[in-house]
Tab-separated table of N, CA and C in Angstrom:
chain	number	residue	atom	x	y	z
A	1	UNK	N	88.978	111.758	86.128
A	1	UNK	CA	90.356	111.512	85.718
A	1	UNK	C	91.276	112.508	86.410
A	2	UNK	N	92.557	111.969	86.533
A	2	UNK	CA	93.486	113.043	87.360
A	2	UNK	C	93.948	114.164	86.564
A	3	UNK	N	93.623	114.194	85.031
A	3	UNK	CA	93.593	115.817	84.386
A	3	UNK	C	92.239	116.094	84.349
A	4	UNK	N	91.364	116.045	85.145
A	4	UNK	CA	90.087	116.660	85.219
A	4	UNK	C	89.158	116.844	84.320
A	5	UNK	N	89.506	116.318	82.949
A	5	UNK	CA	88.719	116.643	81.391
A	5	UNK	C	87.848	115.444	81.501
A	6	UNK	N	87.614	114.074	82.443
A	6	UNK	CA	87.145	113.431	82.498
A	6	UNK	C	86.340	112.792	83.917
A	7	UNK	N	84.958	112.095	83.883
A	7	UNK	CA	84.601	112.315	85.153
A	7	UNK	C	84.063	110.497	84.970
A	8	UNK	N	83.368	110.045	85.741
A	8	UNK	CA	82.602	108.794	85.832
A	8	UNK	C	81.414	108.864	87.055
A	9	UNK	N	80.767	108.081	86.737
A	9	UNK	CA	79.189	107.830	87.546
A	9	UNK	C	78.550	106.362	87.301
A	10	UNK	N	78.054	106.345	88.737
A	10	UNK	CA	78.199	105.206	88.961
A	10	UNK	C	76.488	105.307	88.787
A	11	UNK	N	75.006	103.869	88.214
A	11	UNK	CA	74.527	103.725	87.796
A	11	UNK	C	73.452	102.789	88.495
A	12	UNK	N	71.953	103.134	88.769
A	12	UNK	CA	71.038	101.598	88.757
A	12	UNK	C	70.926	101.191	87.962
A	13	UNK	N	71.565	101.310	87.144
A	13	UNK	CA	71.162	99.922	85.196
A	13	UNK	C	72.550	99.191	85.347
A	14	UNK	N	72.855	99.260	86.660
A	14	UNK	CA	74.318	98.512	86.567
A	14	UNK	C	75.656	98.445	85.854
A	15	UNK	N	75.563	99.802	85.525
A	15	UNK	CA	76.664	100.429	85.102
A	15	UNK	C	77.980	101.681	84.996
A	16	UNK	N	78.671	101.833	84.847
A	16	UNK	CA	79.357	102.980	85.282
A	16	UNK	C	79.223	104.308	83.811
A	17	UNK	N	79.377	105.025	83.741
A	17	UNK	CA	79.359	105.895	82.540
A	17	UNK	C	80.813	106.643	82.894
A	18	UNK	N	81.380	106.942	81.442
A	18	UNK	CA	82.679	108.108	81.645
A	18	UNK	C	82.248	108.907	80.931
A	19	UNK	N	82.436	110.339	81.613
A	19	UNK	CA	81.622	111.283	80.786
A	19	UNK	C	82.756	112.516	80.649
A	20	UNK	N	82.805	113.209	79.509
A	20	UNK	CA	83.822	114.211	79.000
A	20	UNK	C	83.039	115.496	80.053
A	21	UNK	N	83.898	115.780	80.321
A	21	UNK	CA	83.136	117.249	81.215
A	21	UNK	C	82.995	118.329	80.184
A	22	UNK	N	83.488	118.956	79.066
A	22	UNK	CA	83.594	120.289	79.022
A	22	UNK	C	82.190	120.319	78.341
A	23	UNK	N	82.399	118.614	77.334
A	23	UNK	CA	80.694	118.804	76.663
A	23	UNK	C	79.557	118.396	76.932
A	24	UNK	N	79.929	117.170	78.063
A	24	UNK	CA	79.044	116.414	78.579
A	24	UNK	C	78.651	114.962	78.073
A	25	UNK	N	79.498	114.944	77.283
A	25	UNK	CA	78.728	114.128	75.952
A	25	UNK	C	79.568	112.484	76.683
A	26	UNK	N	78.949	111.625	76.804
A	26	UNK	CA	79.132	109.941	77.065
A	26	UNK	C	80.105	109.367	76.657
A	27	UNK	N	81.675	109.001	77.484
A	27	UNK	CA	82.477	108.518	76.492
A	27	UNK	C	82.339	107.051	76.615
A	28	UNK	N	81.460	106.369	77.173
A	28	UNK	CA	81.087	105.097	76.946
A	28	UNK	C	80.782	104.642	78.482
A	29	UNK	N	80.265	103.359	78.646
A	29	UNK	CA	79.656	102.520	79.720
A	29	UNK	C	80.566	101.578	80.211
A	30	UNK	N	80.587	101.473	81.223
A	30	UNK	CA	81.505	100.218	81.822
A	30	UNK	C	80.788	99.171	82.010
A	31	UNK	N	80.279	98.081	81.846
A	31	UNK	CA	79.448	96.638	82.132
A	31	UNK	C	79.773	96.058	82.857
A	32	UNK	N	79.389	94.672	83.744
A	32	UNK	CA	79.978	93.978	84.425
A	32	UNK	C	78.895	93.561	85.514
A	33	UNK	N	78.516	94.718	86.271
A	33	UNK	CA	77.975	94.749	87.212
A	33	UNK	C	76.439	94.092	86.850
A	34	UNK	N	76.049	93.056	87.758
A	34	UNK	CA	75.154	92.330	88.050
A	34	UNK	C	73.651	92.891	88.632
A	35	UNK	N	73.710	94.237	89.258
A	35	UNK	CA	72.893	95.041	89.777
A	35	UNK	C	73.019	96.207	90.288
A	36	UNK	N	72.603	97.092	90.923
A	36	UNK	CA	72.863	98.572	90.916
A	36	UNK	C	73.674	98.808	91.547
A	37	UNK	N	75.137	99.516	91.101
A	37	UNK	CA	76.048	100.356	91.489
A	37	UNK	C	75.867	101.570	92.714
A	38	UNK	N	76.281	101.103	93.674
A	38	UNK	CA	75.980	102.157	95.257
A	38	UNK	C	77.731	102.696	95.451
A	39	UNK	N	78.723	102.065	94.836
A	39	UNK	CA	79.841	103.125	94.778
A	39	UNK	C	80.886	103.159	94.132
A	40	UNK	N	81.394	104.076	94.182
A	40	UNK	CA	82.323	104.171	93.129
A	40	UNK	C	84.075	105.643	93.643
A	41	UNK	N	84.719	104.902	93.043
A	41	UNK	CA	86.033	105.678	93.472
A	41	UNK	C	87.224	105.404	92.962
A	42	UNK	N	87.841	106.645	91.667
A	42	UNK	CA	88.747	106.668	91.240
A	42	UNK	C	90.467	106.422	92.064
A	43	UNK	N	91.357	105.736	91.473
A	43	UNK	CA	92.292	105.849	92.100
A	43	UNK	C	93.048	107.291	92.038
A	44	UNK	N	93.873	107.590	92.810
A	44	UNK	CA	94.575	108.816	92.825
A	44	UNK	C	95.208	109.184	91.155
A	45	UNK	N	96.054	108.433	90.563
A	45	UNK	CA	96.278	108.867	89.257
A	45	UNK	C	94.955	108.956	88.263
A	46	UNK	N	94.262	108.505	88.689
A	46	UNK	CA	93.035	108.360	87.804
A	46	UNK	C	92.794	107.616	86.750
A	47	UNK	N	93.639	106.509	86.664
A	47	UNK	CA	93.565	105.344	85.781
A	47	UNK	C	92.665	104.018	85.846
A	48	UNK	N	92.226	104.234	87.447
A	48	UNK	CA	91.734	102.961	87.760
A	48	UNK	C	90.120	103.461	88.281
A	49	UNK	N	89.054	102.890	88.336
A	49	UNK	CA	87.758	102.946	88.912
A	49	UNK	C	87.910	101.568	89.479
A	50	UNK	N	87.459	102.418	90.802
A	50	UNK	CA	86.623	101.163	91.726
A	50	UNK	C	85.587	100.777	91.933
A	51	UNK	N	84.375	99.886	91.816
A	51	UNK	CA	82.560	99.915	91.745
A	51	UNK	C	83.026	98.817	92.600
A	52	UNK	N	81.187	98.874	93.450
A	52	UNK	CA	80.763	98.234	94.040
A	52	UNK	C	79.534	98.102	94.151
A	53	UNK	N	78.604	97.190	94.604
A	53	UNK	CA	76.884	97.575	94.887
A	53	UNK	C	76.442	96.351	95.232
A	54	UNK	N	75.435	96.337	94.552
A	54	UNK	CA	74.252	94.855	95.203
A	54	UNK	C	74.682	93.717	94.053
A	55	UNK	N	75.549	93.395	93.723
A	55	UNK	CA	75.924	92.025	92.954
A	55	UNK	C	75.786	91.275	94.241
A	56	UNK	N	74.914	89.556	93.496
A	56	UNK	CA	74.990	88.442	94.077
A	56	UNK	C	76.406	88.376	95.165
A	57	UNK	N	77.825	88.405	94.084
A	57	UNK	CA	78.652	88.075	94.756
A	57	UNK	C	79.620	88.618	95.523
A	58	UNK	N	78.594	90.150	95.511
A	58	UNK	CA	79.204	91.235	96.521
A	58	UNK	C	80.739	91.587	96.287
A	59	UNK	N	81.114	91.369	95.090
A	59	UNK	CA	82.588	91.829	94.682
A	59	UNK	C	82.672	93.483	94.503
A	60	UNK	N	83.814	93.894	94.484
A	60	UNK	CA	84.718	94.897	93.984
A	60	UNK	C	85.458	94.822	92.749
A	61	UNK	N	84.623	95.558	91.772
A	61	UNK	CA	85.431	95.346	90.540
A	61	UNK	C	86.688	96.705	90.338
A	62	UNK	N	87.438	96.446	89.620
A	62	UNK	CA	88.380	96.998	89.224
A	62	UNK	C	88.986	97.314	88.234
A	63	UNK	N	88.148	98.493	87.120
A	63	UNK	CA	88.321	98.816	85.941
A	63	UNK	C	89.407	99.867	85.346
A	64	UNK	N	89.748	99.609	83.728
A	64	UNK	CA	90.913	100.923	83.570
A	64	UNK	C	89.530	102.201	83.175
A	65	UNK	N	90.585	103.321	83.850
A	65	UNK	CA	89.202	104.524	83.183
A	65	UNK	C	88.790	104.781	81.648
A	66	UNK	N	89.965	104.648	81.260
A	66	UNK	CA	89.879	105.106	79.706
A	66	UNK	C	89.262	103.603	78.931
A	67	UNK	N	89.250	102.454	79.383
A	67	UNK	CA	88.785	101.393	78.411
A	67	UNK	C	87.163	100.558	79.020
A	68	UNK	N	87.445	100.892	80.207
A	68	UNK	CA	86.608	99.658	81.354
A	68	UNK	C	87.136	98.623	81.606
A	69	UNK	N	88.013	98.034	80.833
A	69	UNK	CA	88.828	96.814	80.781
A	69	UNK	C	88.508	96.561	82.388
A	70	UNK	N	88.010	95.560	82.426
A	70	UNK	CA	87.884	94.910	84.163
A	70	UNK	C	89.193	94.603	83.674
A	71	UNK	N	89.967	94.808	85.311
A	71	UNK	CA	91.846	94.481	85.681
A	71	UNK	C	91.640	93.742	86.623
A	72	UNK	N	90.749	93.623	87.274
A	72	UNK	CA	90.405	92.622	89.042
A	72	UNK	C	89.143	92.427	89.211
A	73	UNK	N	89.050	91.675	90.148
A	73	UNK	CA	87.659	91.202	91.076
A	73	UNK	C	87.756	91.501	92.259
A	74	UNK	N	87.891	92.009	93.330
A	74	UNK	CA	87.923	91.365	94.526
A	74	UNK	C	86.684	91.279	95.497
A	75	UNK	N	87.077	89.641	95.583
A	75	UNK	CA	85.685	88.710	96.337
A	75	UNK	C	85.101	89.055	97.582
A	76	UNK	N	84.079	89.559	97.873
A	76	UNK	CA	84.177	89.861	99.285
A	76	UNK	C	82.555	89.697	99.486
A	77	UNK	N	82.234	88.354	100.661
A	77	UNK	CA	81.266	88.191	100.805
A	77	UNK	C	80.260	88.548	101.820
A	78	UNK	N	80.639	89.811	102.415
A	78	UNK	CA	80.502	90.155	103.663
A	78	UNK	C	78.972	91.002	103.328
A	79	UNK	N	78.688	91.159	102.007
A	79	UNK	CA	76.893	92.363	101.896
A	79	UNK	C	77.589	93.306	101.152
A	80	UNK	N	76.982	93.752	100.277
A	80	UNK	CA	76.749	94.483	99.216
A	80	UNK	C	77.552	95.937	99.835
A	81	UNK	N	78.170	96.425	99.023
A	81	UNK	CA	79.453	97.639	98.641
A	81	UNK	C	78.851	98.640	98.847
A	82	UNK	N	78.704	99.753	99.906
A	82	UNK	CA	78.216	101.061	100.780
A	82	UNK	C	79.275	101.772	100.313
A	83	UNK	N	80.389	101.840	100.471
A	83	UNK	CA	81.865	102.883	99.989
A	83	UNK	C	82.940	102.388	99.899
A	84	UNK	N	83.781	103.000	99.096
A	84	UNK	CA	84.659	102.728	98.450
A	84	UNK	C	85.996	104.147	98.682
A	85	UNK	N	87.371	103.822	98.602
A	85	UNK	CA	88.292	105.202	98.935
A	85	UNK	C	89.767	104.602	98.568
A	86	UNK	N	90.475	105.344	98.098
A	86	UNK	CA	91.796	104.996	97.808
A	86	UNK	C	92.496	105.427	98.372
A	87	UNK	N	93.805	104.442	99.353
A	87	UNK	CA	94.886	105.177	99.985
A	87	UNK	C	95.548	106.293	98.643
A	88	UNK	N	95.581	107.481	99.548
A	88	UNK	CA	96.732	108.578	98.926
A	88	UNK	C	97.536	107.829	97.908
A	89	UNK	N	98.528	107.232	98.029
A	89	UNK	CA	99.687	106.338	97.412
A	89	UNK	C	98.732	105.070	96.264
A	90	UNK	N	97.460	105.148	96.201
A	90	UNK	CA	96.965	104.279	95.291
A	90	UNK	C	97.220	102.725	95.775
A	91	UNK	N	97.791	102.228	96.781
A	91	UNK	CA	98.094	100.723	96.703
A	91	UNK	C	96.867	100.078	97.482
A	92	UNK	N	96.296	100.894	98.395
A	92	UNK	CA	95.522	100.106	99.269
A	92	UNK	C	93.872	101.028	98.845
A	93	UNK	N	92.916	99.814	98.854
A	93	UNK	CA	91.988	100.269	98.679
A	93	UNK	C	90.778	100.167	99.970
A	94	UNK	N	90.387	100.755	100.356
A	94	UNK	CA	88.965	100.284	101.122
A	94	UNK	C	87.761	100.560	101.037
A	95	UNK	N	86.936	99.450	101.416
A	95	UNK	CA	85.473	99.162	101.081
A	95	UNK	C	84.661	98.777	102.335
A	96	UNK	N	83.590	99.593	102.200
A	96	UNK	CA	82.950	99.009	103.636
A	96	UNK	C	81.567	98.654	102.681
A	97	UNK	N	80.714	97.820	103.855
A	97	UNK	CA	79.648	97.195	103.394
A	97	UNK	C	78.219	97.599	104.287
A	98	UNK	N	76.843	96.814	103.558
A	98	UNK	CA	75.955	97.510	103.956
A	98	UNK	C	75.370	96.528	105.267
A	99	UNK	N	75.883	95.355	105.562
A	99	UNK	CA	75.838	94.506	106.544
A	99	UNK	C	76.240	94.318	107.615
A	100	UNK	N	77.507	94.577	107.615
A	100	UNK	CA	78.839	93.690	108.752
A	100	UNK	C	79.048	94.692	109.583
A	101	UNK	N	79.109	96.100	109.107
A	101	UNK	CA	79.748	97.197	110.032
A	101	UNK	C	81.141	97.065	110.217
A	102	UNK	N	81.381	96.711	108.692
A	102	UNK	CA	83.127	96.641	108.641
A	102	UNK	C	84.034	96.932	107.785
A	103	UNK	N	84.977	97.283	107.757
A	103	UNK	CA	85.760	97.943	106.586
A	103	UNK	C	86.969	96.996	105.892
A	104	UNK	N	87.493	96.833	104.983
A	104	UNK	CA	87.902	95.895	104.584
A	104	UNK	C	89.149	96.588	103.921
A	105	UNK	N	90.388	96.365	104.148
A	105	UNK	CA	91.886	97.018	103.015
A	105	UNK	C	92.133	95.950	102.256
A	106	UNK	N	91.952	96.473	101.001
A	106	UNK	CA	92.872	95.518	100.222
A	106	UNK	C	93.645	96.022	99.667
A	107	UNK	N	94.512	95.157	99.449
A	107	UNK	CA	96.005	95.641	98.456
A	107	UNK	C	95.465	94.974	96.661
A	108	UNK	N	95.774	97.128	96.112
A	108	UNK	CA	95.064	97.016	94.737
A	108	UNK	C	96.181	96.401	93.800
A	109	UNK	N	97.367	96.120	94.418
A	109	UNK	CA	97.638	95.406	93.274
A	109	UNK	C	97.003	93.806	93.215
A	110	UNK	N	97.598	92.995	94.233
A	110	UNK	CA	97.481	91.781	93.891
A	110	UNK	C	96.045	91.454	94.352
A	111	UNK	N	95.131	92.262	94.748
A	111	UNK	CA	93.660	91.761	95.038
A	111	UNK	C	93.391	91.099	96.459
A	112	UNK	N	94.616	91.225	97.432
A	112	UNK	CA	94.033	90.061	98.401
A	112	UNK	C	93.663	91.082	99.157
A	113	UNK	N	92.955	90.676	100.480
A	113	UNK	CA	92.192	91.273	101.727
A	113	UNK	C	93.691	91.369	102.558
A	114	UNK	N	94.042	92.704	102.698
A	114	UNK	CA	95.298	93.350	103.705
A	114	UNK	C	94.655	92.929	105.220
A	115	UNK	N	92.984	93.450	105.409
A	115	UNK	CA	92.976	93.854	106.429
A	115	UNK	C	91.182	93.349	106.576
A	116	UNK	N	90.432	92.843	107.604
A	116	UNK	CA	89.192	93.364	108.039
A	116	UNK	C	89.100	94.182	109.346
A	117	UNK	N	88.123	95.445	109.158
A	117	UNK	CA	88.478	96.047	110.635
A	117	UNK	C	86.669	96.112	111.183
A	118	UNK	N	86.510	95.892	112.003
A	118	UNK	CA	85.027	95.843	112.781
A	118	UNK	C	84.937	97.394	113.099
A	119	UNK	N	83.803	97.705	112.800
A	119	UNK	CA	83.368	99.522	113.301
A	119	UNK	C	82.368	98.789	114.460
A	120	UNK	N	82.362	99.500	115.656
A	120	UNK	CA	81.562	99.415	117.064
A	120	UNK	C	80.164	99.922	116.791
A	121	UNK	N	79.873	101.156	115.908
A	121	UNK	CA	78.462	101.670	115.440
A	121	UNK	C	77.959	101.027	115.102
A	122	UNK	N	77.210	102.491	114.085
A	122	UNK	CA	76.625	102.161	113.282
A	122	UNK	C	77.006	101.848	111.587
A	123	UNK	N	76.557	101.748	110.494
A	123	UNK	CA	76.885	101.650	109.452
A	123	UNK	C	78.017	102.791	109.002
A	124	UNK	N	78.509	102.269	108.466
A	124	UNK	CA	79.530	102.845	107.435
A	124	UNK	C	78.768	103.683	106.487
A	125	UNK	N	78.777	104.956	106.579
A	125	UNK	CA	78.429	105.866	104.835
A	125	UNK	C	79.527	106.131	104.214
A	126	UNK	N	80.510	106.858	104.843
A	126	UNK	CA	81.764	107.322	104.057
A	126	UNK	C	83.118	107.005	104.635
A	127	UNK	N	84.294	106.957	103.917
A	127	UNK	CA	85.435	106.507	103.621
A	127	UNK	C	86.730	107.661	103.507
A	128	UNK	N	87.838	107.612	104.261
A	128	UNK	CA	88.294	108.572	104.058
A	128	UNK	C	89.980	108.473	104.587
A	129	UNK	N	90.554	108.904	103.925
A	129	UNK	CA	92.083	108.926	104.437
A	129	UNK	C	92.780	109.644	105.010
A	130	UNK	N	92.742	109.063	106.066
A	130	UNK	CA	93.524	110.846	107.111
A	130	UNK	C	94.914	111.265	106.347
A	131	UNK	N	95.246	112.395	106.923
A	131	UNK	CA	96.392	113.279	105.972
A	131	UNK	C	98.357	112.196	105.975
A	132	UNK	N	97.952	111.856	107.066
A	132	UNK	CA	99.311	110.760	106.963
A	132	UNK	C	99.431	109.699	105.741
A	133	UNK	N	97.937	109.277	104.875
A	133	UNK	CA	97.766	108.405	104.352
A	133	UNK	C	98.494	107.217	104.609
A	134	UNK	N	98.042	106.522	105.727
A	134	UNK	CA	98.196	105.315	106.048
A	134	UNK	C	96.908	104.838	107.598
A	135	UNK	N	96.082	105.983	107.733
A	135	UNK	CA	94.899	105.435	108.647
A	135	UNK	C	93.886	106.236	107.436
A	136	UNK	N	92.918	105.041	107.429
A	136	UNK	CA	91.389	104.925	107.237
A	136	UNK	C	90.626	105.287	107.979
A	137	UNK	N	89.482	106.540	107.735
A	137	UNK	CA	88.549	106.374	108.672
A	137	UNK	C	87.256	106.704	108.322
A	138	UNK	N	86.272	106.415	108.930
A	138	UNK	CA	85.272	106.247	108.898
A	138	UNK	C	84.217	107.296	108.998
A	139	UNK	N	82.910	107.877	108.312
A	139	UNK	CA	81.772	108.271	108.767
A	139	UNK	C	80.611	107.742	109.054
A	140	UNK	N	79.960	108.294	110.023
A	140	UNK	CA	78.582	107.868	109.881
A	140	UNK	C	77.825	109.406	108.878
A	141	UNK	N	76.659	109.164	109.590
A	141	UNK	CA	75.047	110.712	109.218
A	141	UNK	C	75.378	111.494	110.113
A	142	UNK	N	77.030	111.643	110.690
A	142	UNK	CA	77.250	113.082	111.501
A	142	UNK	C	78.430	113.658	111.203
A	143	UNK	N	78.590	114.717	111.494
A	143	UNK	CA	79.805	115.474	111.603
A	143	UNK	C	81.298	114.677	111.926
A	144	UNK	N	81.856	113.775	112.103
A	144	UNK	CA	82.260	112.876	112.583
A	144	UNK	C	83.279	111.890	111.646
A	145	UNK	N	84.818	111.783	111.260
A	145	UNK	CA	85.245	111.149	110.817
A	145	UNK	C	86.825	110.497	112.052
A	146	UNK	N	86.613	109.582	111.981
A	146	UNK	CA	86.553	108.644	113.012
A	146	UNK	C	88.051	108.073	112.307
A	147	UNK	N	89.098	107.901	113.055
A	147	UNK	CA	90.402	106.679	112.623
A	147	UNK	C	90.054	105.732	113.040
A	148	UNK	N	90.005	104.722	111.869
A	148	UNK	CA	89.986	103.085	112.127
A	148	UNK	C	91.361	102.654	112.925
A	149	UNK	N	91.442	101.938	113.925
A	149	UNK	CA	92.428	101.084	114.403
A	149	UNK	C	92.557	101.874	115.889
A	150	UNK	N	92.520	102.846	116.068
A	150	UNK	CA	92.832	103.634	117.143
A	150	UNK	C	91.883	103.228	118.502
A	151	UNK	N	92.621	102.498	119.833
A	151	UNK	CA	91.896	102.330	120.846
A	151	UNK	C	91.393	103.751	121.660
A	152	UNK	N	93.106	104.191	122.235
A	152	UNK	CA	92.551	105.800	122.905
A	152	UNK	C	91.562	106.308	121.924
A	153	UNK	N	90.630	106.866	122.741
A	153	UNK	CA	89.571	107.850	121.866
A	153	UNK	C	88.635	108.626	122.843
A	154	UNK	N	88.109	110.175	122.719
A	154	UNK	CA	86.947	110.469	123.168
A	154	UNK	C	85.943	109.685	124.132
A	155	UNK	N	85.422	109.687	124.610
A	155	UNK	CA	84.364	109.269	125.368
A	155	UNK	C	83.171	109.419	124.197
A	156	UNK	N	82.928	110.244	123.711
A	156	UNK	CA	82.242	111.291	122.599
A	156	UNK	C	82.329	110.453	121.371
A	157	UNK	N	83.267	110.249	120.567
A	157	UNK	CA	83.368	109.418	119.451
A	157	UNK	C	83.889	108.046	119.866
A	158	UNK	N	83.189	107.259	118.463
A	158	UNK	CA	83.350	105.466	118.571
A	158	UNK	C	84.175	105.686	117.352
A	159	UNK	N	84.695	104.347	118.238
A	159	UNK	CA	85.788	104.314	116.768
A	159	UNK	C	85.897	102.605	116.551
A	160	UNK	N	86.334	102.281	115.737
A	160	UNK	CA	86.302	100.412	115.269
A	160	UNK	C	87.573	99.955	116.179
A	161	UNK	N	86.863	98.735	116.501
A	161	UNK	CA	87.782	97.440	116.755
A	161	UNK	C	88.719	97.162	116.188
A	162	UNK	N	90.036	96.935	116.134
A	162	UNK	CA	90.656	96.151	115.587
A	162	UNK	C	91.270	94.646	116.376
C-alpha cells in the first residue's frame, strides 16, 4: 500500500494475500485466479493490484487493495503473465508474457490494449519505467534495462520493435 502499513503477495494456490506488515498477520485473500499467480504489481497510489499468471485465459486482473473487489479483466491472449509495472502517473499499465516476447500497454482505466510492442530477444523478466514516465522498458537475466520503442541504440544492447 502507498502508506506502507500494508503489503500483498502473489500465490501458487492462485491467489493473492494482503498482509499487515507490522504484525504479519493475513488481512485476507484475493480469489479469482484460475491457476498460479507469476505476477503481481501495485498501482502507484496503492489502491489497485495488478495479477497475472497461467489462467486458461491469460487475463490481467484488476483488483481494489483494501477489498479484492475485481474492478477489470483485461483479455490478453498472447501466454500466460511473466510481469507486470505501472506507469508513474497510474494510467497505463504493462504486461509482458511468457510466449510472444512482447509487451503490451494498456490503459488502466478503460481496459483496452494502448499498445503491443515486439522485444527482438529474449524473454521478458522485468518491467520498468524510465524516469520521464512515459517509456517502458525492459529486462532480461542481465544487467540491462532496455527502452521499449527506441530504434537508435548500442550495437551492445537490443531493444524491441515497434
Amino acid at each position: 500500500s502507498s502508506d506502507g502499513m500494508s503489503l500483498a503477495s502473489a500465490s501458487s494456490d492462485n491467489t493473492l494475500q494482503r498482509w499487515e506488515v507490522s504484525s504479519g498477520k493475513i488481512l485476507g485473500a484475493v480469489k479469482g485466479h484460475t491457476d498460479f499467480v507469476s505476477a503481481l504489481a501495485s498501482s502507484p497510489e496503492g489502491g489497485i493490484l495488478a495479477s497475472g499468471g497461467w489462467d486458461k485465459d491469460k487475463s490481467v486482473r484488476l483488483s481494489e487493495f483494501k477489498t479484492g473487489r475485481l474492478l477489470r479483466t483485461l483479455m490478453d491472449d498472447s501466454g500466460p503473465v511473466r510481469a507486470l509495472e505501472w506507469s508513474p502517473d497510474g494510467k497505463t499499465l504493462a504486461s509482458a508474457n511468457w510466449s510472444r516476447r512482447s509487451v503490451r500497454l494498456w490503459d488502466a482505466q478503460s481496459g483496452e490494449l494502448r499498445r503491443s510492442l515486439k522485444w527482438d530477444e529474449h524473454f521478458v523478466y522485468f518491467l520498468a519505467w524510465f524516469p520521464d514516465g512515459n517509456t517502458p522498458g525492459v529486462s532480461q537475466l542481465r544487467p540491462l534495462l532496455a527502452p521499449l520503442g527506441h530504434r537508435e541504440r548500442p550495437a551492445s544492447q537490443s531493444r524491441a520493435r515497434v
